[in-house]
Short mmCIF file of C-alpha atoms in Angstrom, two decimals:
data_model
loop_
_atom_site.label_atom_id
_atom_site.label_comp_id
_atom_site.label_asym_id
_atom_site.label_seq_id
_atom_site.Cartn_x
_atom_site.Cartn_y
_atom_site.Cartn_z
CA UNK A 11 61.64 17.17 -56.79
CA UNK A 12 58.62 14.86 -56.40
CA UNK A 13 59.53 12.07 -53.71
CA UNK A 14 56.26 10.39 -52.98
CA UNK A 15 56.78 7.06 -51.14
CA UNK A 16 53.70 5.36 -52.55
CA UNK A 17 54.70 6.09 -55.96
CA UNK A 18 55.52 2.84 -57.72
CA UNK A 19 59.24 2.13 -56.92
CA UNK A 20 61.45 2.62 -60.38
CA UNK A 21 64.33 1.45 -61.60
CA UNK A 22 66.71 3.03 -64.00
CA UNK A 23 68.37 -0.17 -66.49
CA UNK A 24 71.07 1.68 -68.93
CA UNK A 25 71.50 0.21 -72.15
CA UNK A 26 68.32 -1.51 -71.66
CA UNK A 27 67.22 -1.44 -75.60
CA UNK A 28 68.17 -5.20 -76.17
CA UNK A 29 70.52 -8.40 -74.54
CA UNK A 30 71.04 -8.26 -71.37
CA UNK A 31 69.32 -4.93 -70.68
CA UNK A 32 66.51 -5.72 -72.08
CA UNK A 33 66.11 -8.99 -70.46
CA UNK A 34 66.66 -7.02 -66.98
CA UNK A 35 63.79 -4.47 -67.89
CA UNK A 36 61.46 -7.38 -68.24
CA UNK A 37 62.55 -9.14 -65.11
CA UNK A 38 62.17 -5.74 -63.20
CA UNK A 39 58.59 -5.26 -64.68
CA UNK A 40 57.82 -8.61 -63.71
CA UNK A 41 59.09 -7.99 -60.08
CA UNK A 42 56.45 -5.13 -59.49
CA UNK A 43 58.80 -2.27 -60.29
CA UNK A 44 58.69 0.67 -63.05
CA UNK A 45 61.65 0.28 -65.49
CA UNK A 46 63.31 3.65 -66.61
CA UNK A 47 64.58 2.51 -69.87
CA UNK A 48 67.79 3.92 -71.21
CA UNK A 49 69.15 3.71 -74.87
CA UNK A 50 72.26 5.26 -76.65
CA UNK A 51 70.99 4.60 -80.42
CA UNK A 52 68.41 1.89 -81.06
CA UNK A 53 65.39 4.17 -79.78
CA UNK A 54 63.20 2.09 -81.41
CA UNK A 55 63.91 -0.74 -79.99
CA UNK A 56 63.66 0.74 -76.50
CA UNK A 57 60.16 2.11 -77.25
CA UNK A 58 58.86 -1.22 -78.43
CA UNK A 59 60.33 -2.73 -75.15
CA UNK A 60 58.20 0.28 -73.25
CA UNK A 61 55.07 -0.62 -75.02
CA UNK A 62 55.63 -4.44 -74.15
CA UNK A 63 56.26 -3.56 -70.44
CA UNK A 64 53.05 -1.25 -69.93
CA UNK A 65 51.04 -2.12 -67.35
CA UNK A 66 49.88 -1.35 -63.96
CA UNK A 67 52.25 1.39 -63.25
CA UNK A 68 51.90 2.51 -66.64
CA UNK A 69 54.12 2.88 -69.53
CA UNK A 70 57.62 2.61 -68.97
CA UNK A 71 59.81 6.27 -69.76
CA UNK A 72 62.37 5.80 -72.17
CA UNK A 73 65.95 7.99 -71.59
CA UNK A 74 68.09 8.88 -74.99
CA UNK A 75 71.40 9.67 -74.16
CA UNK A 76 75.37 8.56 -74.17
CA UNK A 77 76.80 7.95 -70.69
CA UNK A 78 79.99 8.74 -72.19
CA UNK A 79 78.55 12.60 -72.37
CA UNK A 80 78.81 13.73 -68.69
CA UNK A 81 76.92 16.94 -68.90
CA UNK A 82 74.12 15.25 -71.32
CA UNK A 83 73.85 12.36 -68.84
CA UNK A 84 73.53 14.51 -65.81
CA UNK A 85 70.89 16.94 -67.01
CA UNK A 86 68.87 14.36 -68.62
CA UNK A 87 68.94 12.59 -65.02
CA UNK A 88 68.17 15.29 -62.87
CA UNK A 89 65.69 16.33 -64.99
CA UNK A 90 64.02 13.24 -64.91
CA UNK A 91 64.36 12.67 -61.27
CA UNK A 92 62.79 16.06 -60.79
CA UNK A 93 59.89 15.39 -62.91
CA UNK A 94 59.34 11.46 -61.90
CA UNK A 95 61.08 11.22 -58.35
CA UNK A 96 63.92 9.60 -57.16
CA UNK A 97 64.91 6.04 -58.27
CA UNK A 98 64.61 3.06 -55.81
CA UNK A 99 67.30 1.34 -58.46
CA UNK A 100 69.96 1.33 -60.87
CA UNK A 101 71.25 -1.37 -63.41
CA UNK A 102 74.40 0.08 -64.58
CA UNK A 103 74.19 -2.42 -67.85
CA UNK A 104 75.42 -0.08 -70.99
CA UNK A 105 78.85 -1.20 -72.24
CA UNK A 106 80.90 -1.17 -75.60
CA UNK A 107 83.80 -3.44 -76.52
CA UNK A 108 86.67 -2.56 -79.30
CA UNK A 109 88.84 -5.92 -79.12
CA UNK A 110 92.12 -5.32 -80.62
CA UNK A 111 96.05 -7.23 -79.56
CA UNK A 112 97.11 -4.79 -77.19
CA UNK A 113 100.40 -3.59 -79.77
CA UNK A 114 98.00 -2.90 -82.22
CA UNK A 115 95.16 -1.13 -80.28
CA UNK A 116 94.46 2.45 -81.36
CA UNK A 117 94.12 5.17 -78.72
CA UNK A 118 90.22 5.55 -79.82
CA UNK A 119 89.57 1.84 -79.15
CA UNK A 120 91.19 2.69 -75.94
CA UNK A 121 89.27 6.05 -75.12
CA UNK A 122 85.80 4.85 -76.45
CA UNK A 123 85.73 1.87 -74.06
CA UNK A 124 86.97 3.33 -71.01
CA UNK A 125 84.71 6.75 -71.51
CA UNK A 126 81.69 4.09 -72.08
CA UNK A 127 82.15 1.37 -69.25
CA UNK A 128 84.09 3.21 -66.49
CA UNK A 129 83.50 6.99 -66.88
CA UNK A 130 79.87 5.85 -67.35
CA UNK A 131 79.77 4.44 -64.12
CA UNK A 132 80.41 8.30 -62.84
CA UNK A 133 78.66 9.92 -65.41
CA UNK A 134 75.28 7.72 -64.68
CA UNK A 135 75.27 7.26 -60.86
CA UNK A 136 76.60 10.72 -59.71
CA UNK A 137 73.74 12.54 -60.22
CA UNK A 138 71.22 9.69 -58.92
CA UNK A 139 73.09 8.98 -55.55
CA UNK A 140 72.76 11.75 -53.55
CA UNK A 141 68.61 12.10 -54.11
CA UNK A 142 68.63 8.07 -53.03
CA UNK A 143 70.42 9.40 -50.07
CA UNK A 144 68.32 12.23 -49.56
CA UNK A 145 65.08 10.30 -49.90
CA UNK A 146 65.95 8.47 -46.53
CA UNK A 147 64.75 5.07 -48.06
CA UNK A 148 66.13 1.59 -49.15
CA UNK A 149 67.88 1.39 -52.49
CA UNK A 150 69.92 -0.53 -54.67
CA UNK A 151 72.60 -0.31 -56.86
CA UNK A 152 73.78 -3.10 -59.19
CA UNK A 153 76.62 -2.99 -61.55
CA UNK A 154 77.72 -4.98 -64.35
CA UNK A 155 81.38 -6.23 -64.78
CA UNK A 156 82.58 -8.95 -66.57
CA UNK A 157 84.53 -12.45 -66.54
CA UNK A 158 87.50 -10.41 -68.27
CA UNK A 159 87.40 -7.96 -65.46
CA UNK A 160 87.90 -10.72 -63.12
CA UNK A 161 90.56 -12.57 -64.91
CA UNK A 162 91.51 -10.55 -67.92
CA UNK A 163 91.07 -11.47 -71.44
CA UNK A 164 93.13 -11.68 -74.53
CA UNK A 165 92.64 -8.86 -77.06
CA UNK A 166 90.64 -7.09 -74.48
CA UNK A 167 93.21 -5.21 -72.42
CA UNK A 168 90.79 -1.93 -72.57
CA UNK A 169 87.64 -4.05 -71.78
CA UNK A 170 89.12 -5.56 -69.11
CA UNK A 171 90.65 -2.78 -67.24
CA UNK A 172 87.39 -0.85 -67.55
CA UNK A 173 85.53 -3.92 -66.00
CA UNK A 174 88.09 -4.34 -63.34
CA UNK A 175 87.76 -0.59 -62.63
CA UNK A 176 83.65 -1.35 -62.13
CA UNK A 177 84.56 -3.86 -59.55
CA UNK A 178 86.76 -1.58 -57.45
CA UNK A 179 84.72 1.48 -57.79
CA UNK A 180 81.45 -0.57 -56.82
CA UNK A 181 83.00 -2.24 -53.80
CA UNK A 182 84.14 1.72 -52.56
CA UNK A 183 80.73 3.08 -52.91
CA UNK A 184 78.71 0.15 -51.29
CA UNK A 185 81.05 1.16 -48.26
CA UNK A 186 80.02 4.68 -48.29
CA UNK A 187 76.39 3.62 -49.09
CA UNK A 188 75.57 0.47 -46.63
CA UNK A 189 74.55 2.82 -43.44
CA UNK A 190 72.18 4.62 -45.80
CA UNK A 191 70.32 1.25 -46.47
CA UNK A 192 71.61 1.63 -50.17
CA UNK A 193 73.16 -1.66 -51.41
CA UNK A 194 75.83 -1.63 -54.20
CA UNK A 195 76.61 -5.21 -55.98
CA UNK A 196 78.12 -6.14 -59.00
CA UNK A 197 77.41 -8.67 -61.50
CA UNK A 198 80.03 -10.11 -63.30
CA UNK A 199 78.78 -12.35 -66.47
CA UNK A 200 80.84 -14.67 -68.63
CA UNK A 201 79.87 -15.73 -71.99
CA UNK A 202 76.05 -15.33 -72.54
CA UNK A 203 74.43 -14.79 -75.78
CA UNK A 204 74.08 -11.25 -76.97
CA UNK A 205 74.67 -9.51 -80.30
CA UNK A 206 77.99 -8.43 -79.00
CA UNK A 207 79.41 -12.21 -79.05
CA UNK A 208 80.81 -12.91 -82.47
CA UNK A 209 80.46 -16.45 -83.66
CA UNK A 210 84.39 -16.78 -83.69
CA UNK A 211 84.29 -15.80 -79.75
CA UNK A 212 81.48 -18.47 -78.98
CA UNK A 213 83.94 -21.24 -80.97
CA UNK A 214 86.84 -19.98 -78.86
CA UNK A 215 85.12 -19.77 -75.44
CA UNK A 216 82.79 -22.32 -75.25
CA UNK A 217 85.35 -25.64 -74.82
CA UNK A 218 86.59 -23.74 -71.74
CA UNK A 219 83.20 -23.53 -70.05
CA UNK A 220 82.79 -26.22 -67.29
CA UNK A 221 78.75 -26.23 -67.77
CA UNK A 222 79.71 -26.55 -71.47
CA UNK A 223 77.11 -23.90 -72.67
CA UNK A 224 76.90 -20.02 -73.19
CA UNK A 225 74.60 -18.14 -70.48
CA UNK A 226 71.29 -16.80 -71.06
CA UNK A 227 70.39 -12.87 -70.78
CA UNK A 228 67.56 -13.98 -68.53
CA UNK A 229 69.72 -15.58 -66.60
CA UNK A 230 72.01 -12.53 -65.63
CA UNK A 231 68.95 -11.13 -65.17
CA UNK A 232 67.49 -13.44 -62.76
CA UNK A 233 70.48 -12.38 -60.16
CA UNK A 234 70.21 -8.49 -61.08
CA UNK A 235 66.15 -8.81 -60.12
CA UNK A 236 67.48 -10.96 -57.16
CA UNK A 237 69.87 -7.85 -55.92
CA UNK A 238 67.30 -5.35 -56.54
CA UNK A 239 64.71 -6.86 -54.53
CA UNK A 240 64.04 -6.87 -50.83
CA UNK A 241 65.33 -9.94 -50.09
CA UNK A 242 68.81 -8.61 -50.77
CA UNK A 243 68.61 -6.00 -48.03
CA UNK A 244 72.03 -7.35 -46.11
CA UNK A 245 74.15 -8.13 -49.35
CA UNK A 246 76.49 -5.75 -50.32
CA UNK A 247 79.83 -5.06 -51.90
CA UNK A 248 79.53 -8.42 -53.33
CA UNK A 249 80.90 -9.56 -57.03
CA UNK A 250 78.58 -12.33 -58.03
CA UNK A 251 79.99 -14.17 -61.26
CA UNK A 252 77.90 -16.22 -63.64
CA UNK A 253 79.92 -17.82 -65.94
CA UNK A 254 78.82 -21.51 -65.79
CA UNK A 255 81.99 -22.50 -63.99
CA UNK A 256 84.91 -20.59 -65.32
CA UNK A 257 87.55 -19.46 -62.75
#
């Protein structure tokens, strides 16, 4: 396994092809890190983003796999670490939703959302954490939950359960890694302008937001970028809400 402390510090961003993930990748690159871009399907978008972010540290690598597929995820990440070295940071952004009223929710809607959003936490971080520990250097892990994981949301029992689970897992992992100088924090966005938000959801939720607007992906990326920075070395086990004042 390559472990060259003088090489550019790399940050893996899952779900980096568009939306919040792409905004995080741009912020990471602007802050001087080398982004490693994960995608599940839209590799074309990830490759275009990699071209855009090519700079002093070279062209970002693109890794394509389904984070719900444990063995594939493990094999891909272990091979990337072996070839290119330990990640300095990880932003666990990839997620899916399948909204439905609970009485009408199907087994597939429950299982798919839990598999990607919550099992994905384990599948992505399990192959990464021990190499980060063994590197004996500071590191950063940022997970993305949601307002739904903090407060629940109608029609999102599956999504709320998965995102609440991420908060608990983040807090527990932070306790385990704190003495290793590896921080683990969570960001919980509210209504953010992305393709996942339907016009109906926008119209329904907007009146409930004290700031009277939806957030922008760049605003989420700014908080993630700070948590990845050297300045955030004493911040760990925290959940930071980005929701315009919603409780």
